[in-house]
């Protein structure tokens, strides 16, 4: 049986929910106060899950320090203290809902983590609203 | 791959564990202090999980505001600041264990949420005891 | 300078807010859903604070094990898995608001803890509503 | 002795730290990544403390429902899902540090809460950085 | 569909990460500060998950009190306030990584819990690093 | 009125409670399982409170980044992933109770932080046991 390891991380970002393919009125009707033009923001909490076999030499699935550094370099550096809509390539046209942010984080980390490991992303936008990909 | 969204909610209720088909002595032996006649209570914490595809227009699996309103209308209004044994139809004869409460909440919400979505319920009775349905 | 030690504890109780000196209508107007006749309940979280000098032999202000046992014997045994209004002497006529519960706990523990120590009570009724006595 | 009651609330806002009286270089040197031009954001967590005597009729210091509504009307409506720098009068020229936000919230609520009560504000910008006014 | 019940527990232990089959230099290179010779320690948080059918008489999957007692007797008594490397048979030669501790706990509890139930272990070494077995 | 800022930090250490001036039997009677010879350990959680005036230029009481670096350099580097009894000068002869650790941290940081600021230390040994100095 496999073992999963989890690493929690954080980034603080501004965003607004907005689909540029919709009219302003449609955006407001769908996204309400999350669509307000000058942005709001969140303390995002990210949990990265890596599933695989325990290495018999180290007793690790993966080295948590290495995993933490990967997350820091490829996710925190990109999103922390940034405006997701304005400052990132990923959300120039993609609406930064929690669902889409989780999927984007998955796609980034998937290329950095050996394919023999399964990968899962949980992202808390607030304490009460969170998402998981794959679900 | 699908995405899951989670919404956390709360309700504060009185209850006692009691199976009316058993004798008082059997109830006391099985349920101990949870069977005391004048009830005790909990701050129940509910996490509803909905799994499906991300809608390409909204970037949502489901609108969290709509999900929160469903939970408020069909779960919180029914259970919050109520005595589960005395004030609800559901637990007139069904013993309100955390397991049964989770199953009842699942059954209620399953009829309100489109069948194309998977549904999961996690219910915390206390910080240290919680249940999940389906498990 | 003195040092404070804190011990966290829990009890799960049913209660309703009700002042028997008021009419039913007045009770309902003041206490709303907290006045419902069949009770609701909470996971109360109690933090007891004891302030004094560090004993040079033990390095303790007070032995946390002794403090925990005091709380267990005099507070948890009395209130846990009980109906505050029906099962306790203290709230037969006193309305079991968080404020009054905290004051009652203070009065009980004050007689059990050496007068050379200051005593403080924090009581969480929910994660969002809590009280402190003395304030 | 008096009793304190506490009410926790939340608002999600964008902001940047910026003192318009300073040069861009000075702002960047003092505030680092918090000064980035396109804003970032936080899930602010607010705890309002009100200290006074317990009313013998209600058993309340203040009605938590009334306090929660005050916070909702005067703080959440103003700051939640807003850009503090762009969308609020208070921070048009005042730098929205956690310290200043707490002081502004204090000043707003102080005029809404009877002077016989003491008032205190705790504001969490993140789980690891928080402030209190008065301190 | 089955239901899962979860029970949270805690134990506070000293440990160091060290594989006696490796040289001191290799141990230091792989495990860094976790390999320091005089040990460090953690407040481990354990969540045991048991999955099965709800018993129609009790409304329980398993009696949480019985489950809590099992965990206390077979896990807490063994690991709490102990040095995992020096005081336990299990980690005399096995490196006490979170992954290995979770697997050891699984193996112990698997023999104590009826085979008709599925068993899962989640172990928090810190708030930010945790593991799950099976994963 | 002054403002307080708080910074939360963590360190994971091994320790045992032991007063070398007492006999082994006395140590065991006073400290119980905390006295076991091979150490146990904790995820200590430290909250440092600094109270003073808000600087009108920065809007800060103190720069949280500077405060965090001070804590990292003088507290975390010294105590994290260490055995308090064996690896630190401070607890060679002083019993590392939570009370004494908090006082030692206060004494270290007091020399690093401008005397115009008040300083307070809160230290969590576990979620349920914590201390404050000054109290």
PDB file of N, CA and C in Angstrom, chain C residues 53-90:
ATOM      1  N   UNK C  53       3.811  33.393  41.148  1.00  0.00           N
ATOM      2  CA  UNK C  53       5.263  33.291  41.042  1.00  0.00           C
ATOM      3  C   UNK C  53       5.648  31.867  40.631  1.00  0.00           C
ATOM      4  N   UNK C  54       6.743  31.735  39.896  1.00  0.00           N
ATOM      5  CA  UNK C  54       7.275  30.415  39.569  1.00  0.00           C
ATOM      6  C   UNK C  54       7.946  29.837  40.811  1.00  0.00           C
ATOM      7  N   UNK C  55       7.524  28.644  41.191  1.00  0.00           N
ATOM      8  CA  UNK C  55       8.154  27.956  42.317  1.00  0.00           C
ATOM      9  C   UNK C  55       9.578  27.542  41.911  1.00  0.00           C
ATOM     10  N   UNK C  56      10.605  27.936  42.690  1.00  0.00           N
ATOM     11  CA  UNK C  56      11.978  27.672  42.246  1.00  0.00           C
ATOM     12  C   UNK C  56      12.352  26.186  42.262  1.00  0.00           C
ATOM     13  N   UNK C  57      11.681  25.394  43.047  1.00  0.00           N
ATOM     14  CA  UNK C  57      11.978  23.953  43.081  1.00  0.00           C
ATOM     15  C   UNK C  57      11.417  23.233  41.856  1.00  0.00           C
ATOM     16  N   UNK C  58      10.142  23.469  41.570  1.00  0.00           N
ATOM     17  CA  UNK C  58       9.498  22.733  40.483  1.00  0.00           C
ATOM     18  C   UNK C  58       9.620  23.443  39.132  1.00  0.00           C
ATOM     19  N   UNK C  59       9.815  24.761  39.159  1.00  0.00           N
ATOM     20  CA  UNK C  59       9.756  25.514  37.915  1.00  0.00           C
ATOM     21  C   UNK C  59       8.335  25.719  37.431  1.00  0.00           C
ATOM     22  N   UNK C  60       7.375  25.391  38.267  1.00  0.00           N
ATOM     23  CA  UNK C  60       5.950  25.538  37.948  1.00  0.00           C
ATOM     24  C   UNK C  60       5.348  26.739  38.681  1.00  0.00           C
ATOM     25  N   UNK C  61       4.356  27.389  38.104  1.00  0.00           N
ATOM     26  CA  UNK C  61       3.471  28.253  38.889  1.00  0.00           C
ATOM     27  C   UNK C  61       2.548  27.351  39.700  1.00  0.00           C
ATOM     28  N   UNK C  62       1.827  26.494  38.992  1.00  0.00           N
ATOM     29  CA  UNK C  62       1.095  25.402  39.640  1.00  0.00           C
ATOM     30  C   UNK C  62       1.301  24.172  38.773  1.00  0.00           C
ATOM     31  N   UNK C  63       1.147  23.018  39.354  1.00  0.00           N
ATOM     32  CA  UNK C  63       1.264  21.772  38.604  1.00  0.00           C
ATOM     33  C   UNK C  63       0.034  21.648  37.697  1.00  0.00           C
ATOM     34  N   UNK C  64       0.284  21.625  36.376  1.00  0.00           N
ATOM     35  CA  UNK C  64      -0.813  21.579  35.396  1.00  0.00           C
ATOM     36  C   UNK C  64      -1.676  20.335  35.582  1.00  0.00           C
ATOM     37  N   UNK C  65      -1.054  19.262  36.022  1.00  0.00           N
ATOM     38  CA  UNK C  65      -1.808  18.022  36.249  1.00  0.00           C
ATOM     39  C   UNK C  65      -2.818  18.241  37.378  1.00  0.00           C
ATOM     40  N   UNK C  66      -2.383  18.905  38.430  1.00  0.00           N
ATOM     41  CA  UNK C  66      -3.281  19.204  39.542  1.00  0.00           C
ATOM     42  C   UNK C  66      -4.387  20.158  39.085  1.00  0.00           C
ATOM     43  N   UNK C  67      -4.010  21.165  38.318  1.00  0.00           N
ATOM     44  CA  UNK C  67      -5.010  22.113  37.819  1.00  0.00           C
ATOM     45  C   UNK C  67      -6.016  21.390  36.919  1.00  0.00           C
ATOM     46  N   UNK C  68      -5.519  20.532  36.035  1.00  0.00           N
ATOM     47  CA  UNK C  68      -6.410  19.791  35.134  1.00  0.00           C
ATOM     48  C   UNK C  68      -7.369  18.910  35.931  1.00  0.00           C
ATOM     49  N   UNK C  69      -6.863  18.302  36.980  1.00  0.00           N
ATOM     50  CA  UNK C  69      -7.721  17.434  37.796  1.00  0.00           C
ATOM     51  C   UNK C  69      -8.795  18.242  38.533  1.00  0.00           C
ATOM     52  N   UNK C  70      -8.425  19.415  39.022  1.00  0.00           N
ATOM     53  CA  UNK C  70      -9.398  20.310  39.671  1.00  0.00           C
ATOM     54  C   UNK C  70     -10.527  20.673  38.710  1.00  0.00           C
ATOM     55  N   UNK C  71     -10.134  21.030  37.484  1.00  0.00           N
ATOM     56  CA  UNK C  71     -11.138  21.421  36.481  1.00  0.00           C
ATOM     57  C   UNK C  71     -12.026  20.224  36.160  1.00  0.00           C
ATOM     58  N   UNK C  72     -11.401  19.070  36.038  1.00  0.00           N
ATOM     59  CA  UNK C  72     -12.168  17.859  35.715  1.00  0.00           C
ATOM     60  C   UNK C  72     -13.177  17.558  36.820  1.00  0.00           C
ATOM     61  N   UNK C  73     -12.697  17.609  38.058  1.00  0.00           N
ATOM     62  CA  UNK C  73     -13.561  17.224  39.177  1.00  0.00           C
ATOM     63  C   UNK C  73     -14.681  18.240  39.421  1.00  0.00           C
ATOM     64  N   UNK C  74     -14.356  19.520  39.367  1.00  0.00           N
ATOM     65  CA  UNK C  74     -15.329  20.519  39.812  1.00  0.00           C
ATOM     66  C   UNK C  74     -16.118  21.174  38.682  1.00  0.00           C
ATOM     67  N   UNK C  75     -15.614  21.093  37.451  1.00  0.00           N
ATOM     68  CA  UNK C  75     -16.325  21.741  36.332  1.00  0.00           C
ATOM     69  C   UNK C  75     -16.833  20.692  35.346  1.00  0.00           C
ATOM     70  N   UNK C  76     -15.938  19.888  34.810  1.00  0.00           N
ATOM     71  CA  UNK C  76     -16.378  18.926  33.798  1.00  0.00           C
ATOM     72  C   UNK C  76     -17.398  17.931  34.359  1.00  0.00           C
ATOM     73  N   UNK C  77     -17.119  17.379  35.524  1.00  0.00           N
ATOM     74  CA  UNK C  77     -18.050  16.409  36.111  1.00  0.00           C
ATOM     75  C   UNK C  77     -19.443  17.017  36.309  1.00  0.00           C
ATOM     76  N   UNK C  78     -19.464  18.310  36.592  1.00  0.00           N
ATOM     77  CA  UNK C  78     -20.736  18.977  36.876  1.00  0.00           C
ATOM     78  C   UNK C  78     -21.491  19.339  35.607  1.00  0.00           C
ATOM     79  N   UNK C  79     -20.772  19.798  34.566  1.00  0.00           N
ATOM     80  CA  UNK C  79     -21.439  20.389  33.409  1.00  0.00           C
ATOM     81  C   UNK C  79     -21.423  19.519  32.150  1.00  0.00           C
ATOM     82  N   UNK C  80     -20.445  18.609  32.033  1.00  0.00           N
ATOM     83  CA  UNK C  80     -20.300  17.872  30.772  1.00  0.00           C
ATOM     84  C   UNK C  80     -21.418  16.845  30.593  1.00  0.00           C
ATOM     85  N   UNK C  81     -21.979  16.825  29.384  1.00  0.00           N
ATOM     86  CA  UNK C  81     -23.087  15.913  29.071  1.00  0.00           C
ATOM     87  C   UNK C  81     -24.249  16.100  30.050  1.00  0.00           C
ATOM     88  N   UNK C  82     -24.493  17.374  30.349  1.00  0.00           N
ATOM     89  CA  UNK C  82     -25.614  17.762  31.216  1.00  0.00           C
ATOM     90  C   UNK C  82     -26.439  18.841  30.518  1.00  0.00           C
ATOM     91  N   UNK C  83     -27.643  19.006  31.021  1.00  0.00           N
ATOM     92  CA  UNK C  83     -28.493  20.132  30.662  1.00  0.00           C
ATOM     93  C   UNK C  83     -28.294  21.193  31.746  1.00  0.00           C
ATOM     94  N   UNK C  84     -27.716  22.319  31.372  1.00  0.00           N
ATOM     95  CA  UNK C  84     -27.360  23.323  32.385  1.00  0.00           C
ATOM     96  C   UNK C  84     -28.603  23.799  33.145  1.00  0.00           C
ATOM     97  N   UNK C  85     -29.709  23.990  32.434  1.00  0.00           N
ATOM     98  CA  UNK C  85     -30.916  24.497  33.101  1.00  0.00           C
ATOM     99  C   UNK C  85     -31.558  23.465  34.020  1.00  0.00           C
ATOM    100  N   UNK C  86     -31.557  22.206  33.596  1.00  0.00           N
ATOM    101  CA  UNK C  86     -32.305  21.188  34.347  1.00  0.00           C
ATOM    102  C   UNK C  86     -31.454  20.396  35.337  1.00  0.00           C
ATOM    103  N   UNK C  87     -30.182  20.211  35.010  1.00  0.00           N
ATOM    104  CA  UNK C  87     -29.372  19.254  35.781  1.00  0.00           C
ATOM    105  C   UNK C  87     -28.428  19.885  36.793  1.00  0.00           C
ATOM    106  N   UNK C  88     -28.345  21.209  36.850  1.00  0.00           N
ATOM    107  CA  UNK C  88     -27.366  21.831  37.742  1.00  0.00           C
ATOM    108  C   UNK C  88     -28.072  22.759  38.721  1.00  0.00           C
ATOM    109  N   UNK C  89     -27.563  22.776  39.934  1.00  0.00           N
ATOM    110  CA  UNK C  89     -28.081  23.709  40.938  1.00  0.00           C
ATOM    111  C   UNK C  89     -27.844  25.159  40.514  1.00  0.00           C
ATOM    112  N   UNK C  90     -26.660  25.381  39.929  1.00  0.00           N
ATOM    113  CA  UNK C  90     -26.226  26.759  39.650  1.00  0.00           C
ATOM    114  C   UNK C  90     -27.173  27.496  38.712  1.00  0.00           C
TER     115      UNK C  90
END
